[in-house]
CSV table of C-alpha atoms in Angstrom, one decimal:
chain,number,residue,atom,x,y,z
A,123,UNK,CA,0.0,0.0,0.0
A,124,UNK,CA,1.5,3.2,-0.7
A,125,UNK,CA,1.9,6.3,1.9
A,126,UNK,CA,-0.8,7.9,0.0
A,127,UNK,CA,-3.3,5.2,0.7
A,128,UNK,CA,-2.4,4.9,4.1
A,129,UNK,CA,-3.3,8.3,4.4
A,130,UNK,CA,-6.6,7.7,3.1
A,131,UNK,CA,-7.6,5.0,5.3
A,132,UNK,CA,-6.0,6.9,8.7
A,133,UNK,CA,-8.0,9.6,7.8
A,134,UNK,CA,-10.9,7.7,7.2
A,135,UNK,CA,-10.2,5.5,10.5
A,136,UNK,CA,-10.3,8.8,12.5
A,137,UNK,CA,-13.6,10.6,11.0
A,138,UNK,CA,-15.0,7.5,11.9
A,139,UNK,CA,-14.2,7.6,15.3
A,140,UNK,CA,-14.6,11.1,15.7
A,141,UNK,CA,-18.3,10.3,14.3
A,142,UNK,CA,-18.8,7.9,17.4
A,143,UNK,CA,-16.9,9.7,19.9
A,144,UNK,CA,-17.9,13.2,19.8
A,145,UNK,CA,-22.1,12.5,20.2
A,146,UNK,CA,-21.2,9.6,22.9
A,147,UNK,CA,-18.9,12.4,24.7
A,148,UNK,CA,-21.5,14.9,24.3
A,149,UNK,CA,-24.2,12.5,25.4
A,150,UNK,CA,-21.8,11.6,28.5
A,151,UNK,CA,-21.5,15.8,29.2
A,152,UNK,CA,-25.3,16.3,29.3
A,153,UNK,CA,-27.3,15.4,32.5
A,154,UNK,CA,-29.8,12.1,32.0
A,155,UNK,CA,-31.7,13.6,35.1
A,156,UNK,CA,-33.2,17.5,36.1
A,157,UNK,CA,-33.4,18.8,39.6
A,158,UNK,CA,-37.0,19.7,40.1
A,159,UNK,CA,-37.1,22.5,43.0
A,160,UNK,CA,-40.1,24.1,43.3
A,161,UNK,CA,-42.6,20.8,43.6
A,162,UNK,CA,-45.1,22.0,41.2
A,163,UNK,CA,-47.3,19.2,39.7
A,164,UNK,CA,-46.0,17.2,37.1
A,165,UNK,CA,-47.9,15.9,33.8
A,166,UNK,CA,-48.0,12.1,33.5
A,167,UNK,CA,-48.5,12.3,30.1
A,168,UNK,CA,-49.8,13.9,27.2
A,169,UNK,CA,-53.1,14.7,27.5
A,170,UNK,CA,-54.5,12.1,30.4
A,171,UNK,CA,-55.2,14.5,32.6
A,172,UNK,CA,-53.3,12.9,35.6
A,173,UNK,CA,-50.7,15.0,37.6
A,174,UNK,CA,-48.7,14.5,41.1
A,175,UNK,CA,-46.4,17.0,42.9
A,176,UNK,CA,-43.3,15.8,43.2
A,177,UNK,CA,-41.0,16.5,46.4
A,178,UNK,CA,-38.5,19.6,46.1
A,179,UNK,CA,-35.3,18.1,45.0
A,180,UNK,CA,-36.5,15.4,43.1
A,181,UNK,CA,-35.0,13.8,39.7
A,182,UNK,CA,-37.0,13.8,36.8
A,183,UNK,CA,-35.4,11.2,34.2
A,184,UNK,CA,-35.5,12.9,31.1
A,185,UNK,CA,-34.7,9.8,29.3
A,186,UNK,CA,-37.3,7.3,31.0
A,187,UNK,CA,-40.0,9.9,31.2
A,188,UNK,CA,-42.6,8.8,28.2
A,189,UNK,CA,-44.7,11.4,27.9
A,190,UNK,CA,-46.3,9.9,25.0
A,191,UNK,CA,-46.4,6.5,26.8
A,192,UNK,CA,-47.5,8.6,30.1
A,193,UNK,CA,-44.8,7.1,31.8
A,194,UNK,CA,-42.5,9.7,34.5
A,195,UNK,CA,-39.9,8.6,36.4
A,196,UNK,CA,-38.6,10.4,39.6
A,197,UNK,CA,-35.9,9.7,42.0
A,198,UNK,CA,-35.9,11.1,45.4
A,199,UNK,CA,-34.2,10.0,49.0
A,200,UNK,CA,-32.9,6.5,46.7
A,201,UNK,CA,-36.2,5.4,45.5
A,202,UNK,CA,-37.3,5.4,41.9
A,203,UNK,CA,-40.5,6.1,41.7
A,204,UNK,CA,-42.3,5.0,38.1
A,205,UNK,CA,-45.7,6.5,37.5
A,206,UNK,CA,-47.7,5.6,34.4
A,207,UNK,CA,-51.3,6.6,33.2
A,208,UNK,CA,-53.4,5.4,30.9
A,209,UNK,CA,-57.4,6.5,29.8
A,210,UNK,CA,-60.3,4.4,28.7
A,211,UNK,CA,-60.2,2.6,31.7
A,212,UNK,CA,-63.8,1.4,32.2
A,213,UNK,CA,-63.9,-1.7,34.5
A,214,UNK,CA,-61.6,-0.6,37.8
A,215,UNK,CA,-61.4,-3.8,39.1
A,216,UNK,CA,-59.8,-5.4,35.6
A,217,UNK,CA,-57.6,-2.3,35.3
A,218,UNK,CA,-55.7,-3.0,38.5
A,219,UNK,CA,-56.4,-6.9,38.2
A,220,UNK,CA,-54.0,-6.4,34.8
A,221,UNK,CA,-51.4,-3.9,36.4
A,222,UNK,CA,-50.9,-6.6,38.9
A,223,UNK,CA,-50.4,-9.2,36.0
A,224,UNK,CA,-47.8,-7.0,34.4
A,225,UNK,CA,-45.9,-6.9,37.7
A,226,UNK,CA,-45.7,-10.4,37.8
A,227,UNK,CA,-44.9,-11.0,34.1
A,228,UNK,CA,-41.8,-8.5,35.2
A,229,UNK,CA,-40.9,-10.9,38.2
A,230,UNK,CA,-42.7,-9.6,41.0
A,231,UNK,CA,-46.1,-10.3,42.9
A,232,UNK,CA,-47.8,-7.7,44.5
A,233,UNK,CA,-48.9,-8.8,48.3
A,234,UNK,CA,-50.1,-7.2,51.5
A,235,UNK,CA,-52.3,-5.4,49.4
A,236,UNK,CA,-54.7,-2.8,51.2
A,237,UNK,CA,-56.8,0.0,50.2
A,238,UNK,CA,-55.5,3.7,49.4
A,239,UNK,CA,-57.0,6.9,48.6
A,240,UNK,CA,-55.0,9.8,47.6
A,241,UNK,CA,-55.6,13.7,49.1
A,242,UNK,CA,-58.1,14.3,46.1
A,243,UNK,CA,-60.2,11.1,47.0
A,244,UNK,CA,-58.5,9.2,44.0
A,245,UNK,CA,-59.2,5.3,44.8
A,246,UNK,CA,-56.9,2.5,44.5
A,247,UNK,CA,-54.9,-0.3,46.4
A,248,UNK,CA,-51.5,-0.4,47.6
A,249,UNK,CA,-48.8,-3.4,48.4
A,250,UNK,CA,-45.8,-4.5,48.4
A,251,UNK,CA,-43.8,-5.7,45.7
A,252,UNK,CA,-41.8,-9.2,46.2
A,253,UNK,CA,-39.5,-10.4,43.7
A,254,UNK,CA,-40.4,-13.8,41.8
A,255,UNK,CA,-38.6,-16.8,43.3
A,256,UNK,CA,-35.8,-16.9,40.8
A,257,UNK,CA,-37.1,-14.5,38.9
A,258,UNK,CA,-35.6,-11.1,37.8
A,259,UNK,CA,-38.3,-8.3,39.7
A,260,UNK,CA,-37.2,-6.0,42.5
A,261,UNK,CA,-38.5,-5.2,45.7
A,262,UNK,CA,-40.4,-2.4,45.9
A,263,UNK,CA,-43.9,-1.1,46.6
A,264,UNK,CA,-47.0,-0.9,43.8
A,265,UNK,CA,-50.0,1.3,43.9
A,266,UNK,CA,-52.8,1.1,41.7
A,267,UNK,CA,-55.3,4.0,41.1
A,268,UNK,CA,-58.6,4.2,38.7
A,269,UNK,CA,-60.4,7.3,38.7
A,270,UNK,CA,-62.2,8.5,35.7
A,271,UNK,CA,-62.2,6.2,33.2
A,272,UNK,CA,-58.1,6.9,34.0
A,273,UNK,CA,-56.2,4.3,35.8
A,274,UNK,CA,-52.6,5.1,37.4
A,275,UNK,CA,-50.0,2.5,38.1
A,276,UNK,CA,-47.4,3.8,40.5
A,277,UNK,CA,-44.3,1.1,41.4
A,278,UNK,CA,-41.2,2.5,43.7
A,279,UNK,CA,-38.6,0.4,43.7
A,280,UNK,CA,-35.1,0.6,45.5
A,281,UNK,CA,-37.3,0.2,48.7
A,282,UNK,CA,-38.0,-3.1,50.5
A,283,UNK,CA,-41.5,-2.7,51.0
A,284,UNK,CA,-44.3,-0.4,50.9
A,285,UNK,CA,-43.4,0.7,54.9
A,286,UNK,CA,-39.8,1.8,53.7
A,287,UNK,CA,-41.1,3.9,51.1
A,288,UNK,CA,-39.7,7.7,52.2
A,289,UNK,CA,-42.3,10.0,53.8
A,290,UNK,CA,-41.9,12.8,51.4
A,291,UNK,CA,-42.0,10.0,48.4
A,292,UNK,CA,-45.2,8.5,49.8
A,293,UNK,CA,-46.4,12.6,49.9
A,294,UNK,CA,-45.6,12.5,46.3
A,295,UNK,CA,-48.2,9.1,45.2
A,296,UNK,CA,-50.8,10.5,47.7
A,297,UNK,CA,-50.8,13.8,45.3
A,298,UNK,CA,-51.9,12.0,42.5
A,299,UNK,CA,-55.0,14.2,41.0
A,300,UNK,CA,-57.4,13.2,38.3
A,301,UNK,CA,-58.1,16.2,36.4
A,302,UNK,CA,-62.3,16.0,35.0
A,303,UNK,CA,-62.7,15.2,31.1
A,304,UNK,CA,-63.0,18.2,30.3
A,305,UNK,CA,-59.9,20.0,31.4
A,306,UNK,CA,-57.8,17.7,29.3
């Protein structure tokens, strides 16, 4: 190969790495998460009508949040805290018979549940989340919410059970609103 040629292909070799590089170092630069400091309610979605106010100082994931899915994820105090919406929602009892289905298809079975009603009188159930025996699931806590014809699954995992859940993230489910039809 002659020096000419090799210069080619180095130079080629290098714009090709600089192609993968530069957005992966750029990517690695820019915060995944923002600080959210003034606790204002938070959309869970696009167009569902559900919000919840999240603690000061919470982490919104900008790359797990869904809005188009309704899916928001926060982090506050080492919990995760996974909130996801959904509307048409007409049998409550299915709707939260399903989410606890899901969970177990992930690995993990709900238990201990118990009723739970959120400060704006938003029904649901709450329990613990235990993984599958050799399965892949986390610990954690699930809630369930139908209000609406909207139903709300909320799961909080790096917790061991719904008891260890941190007060201020527990504040956080309990603000869960349903907004009426019309408003959204």
């Amino acid at each position: 190969m002659s020096w000419r040629n090799a210069k080619a292909v180095l130079a080629v070799l290098v714009g090709t790495g600089a192609v993968i590089a530069v957005p992966a170092t750029v990517n690695a630069l820019i915060s995944d998460d923002v600080t959210l400091m003034d606790g204002r309610p938070v959309d869970v979605g696009v167009g569902v009508g559900v919000t919840l106010s999240p603690p000061a100082g919470s982490r919104l994931s900008l790359s797990d949040s869904v809005p188009a899915i309704s899916t928001v994820l926060l982090r506050h105090e080492g919990a995760t805290l996974e909130v996801t919406a959904v509307s048409g929602v007409d049998r409550p009892a299915d709707f939260l018979a399903h989410a606890r289905r899901k969970l177990r298809r992930e690995g993990m079975f709900t238990v201990r549940l118990r009723p739970v009603v959120t400060r704006a009188g938003v029904l649901g159930e709450r329990g613990d989340l235990v993984p599958v025996p050799g399965g892949v699931g986390v610990s954690g806590c699930y809630a369930g919410f139908v209000a609406d014809e909207r139903g709300i699954v909320v799961k909080i995992s790096n917790v061991s059970e719904c008891r260890a859940v941190p007060p201020l993230v527990w504040v956080a489910v309990e603000s869960i609103t349903v907004a009426p039809e019309e408003e959204w």
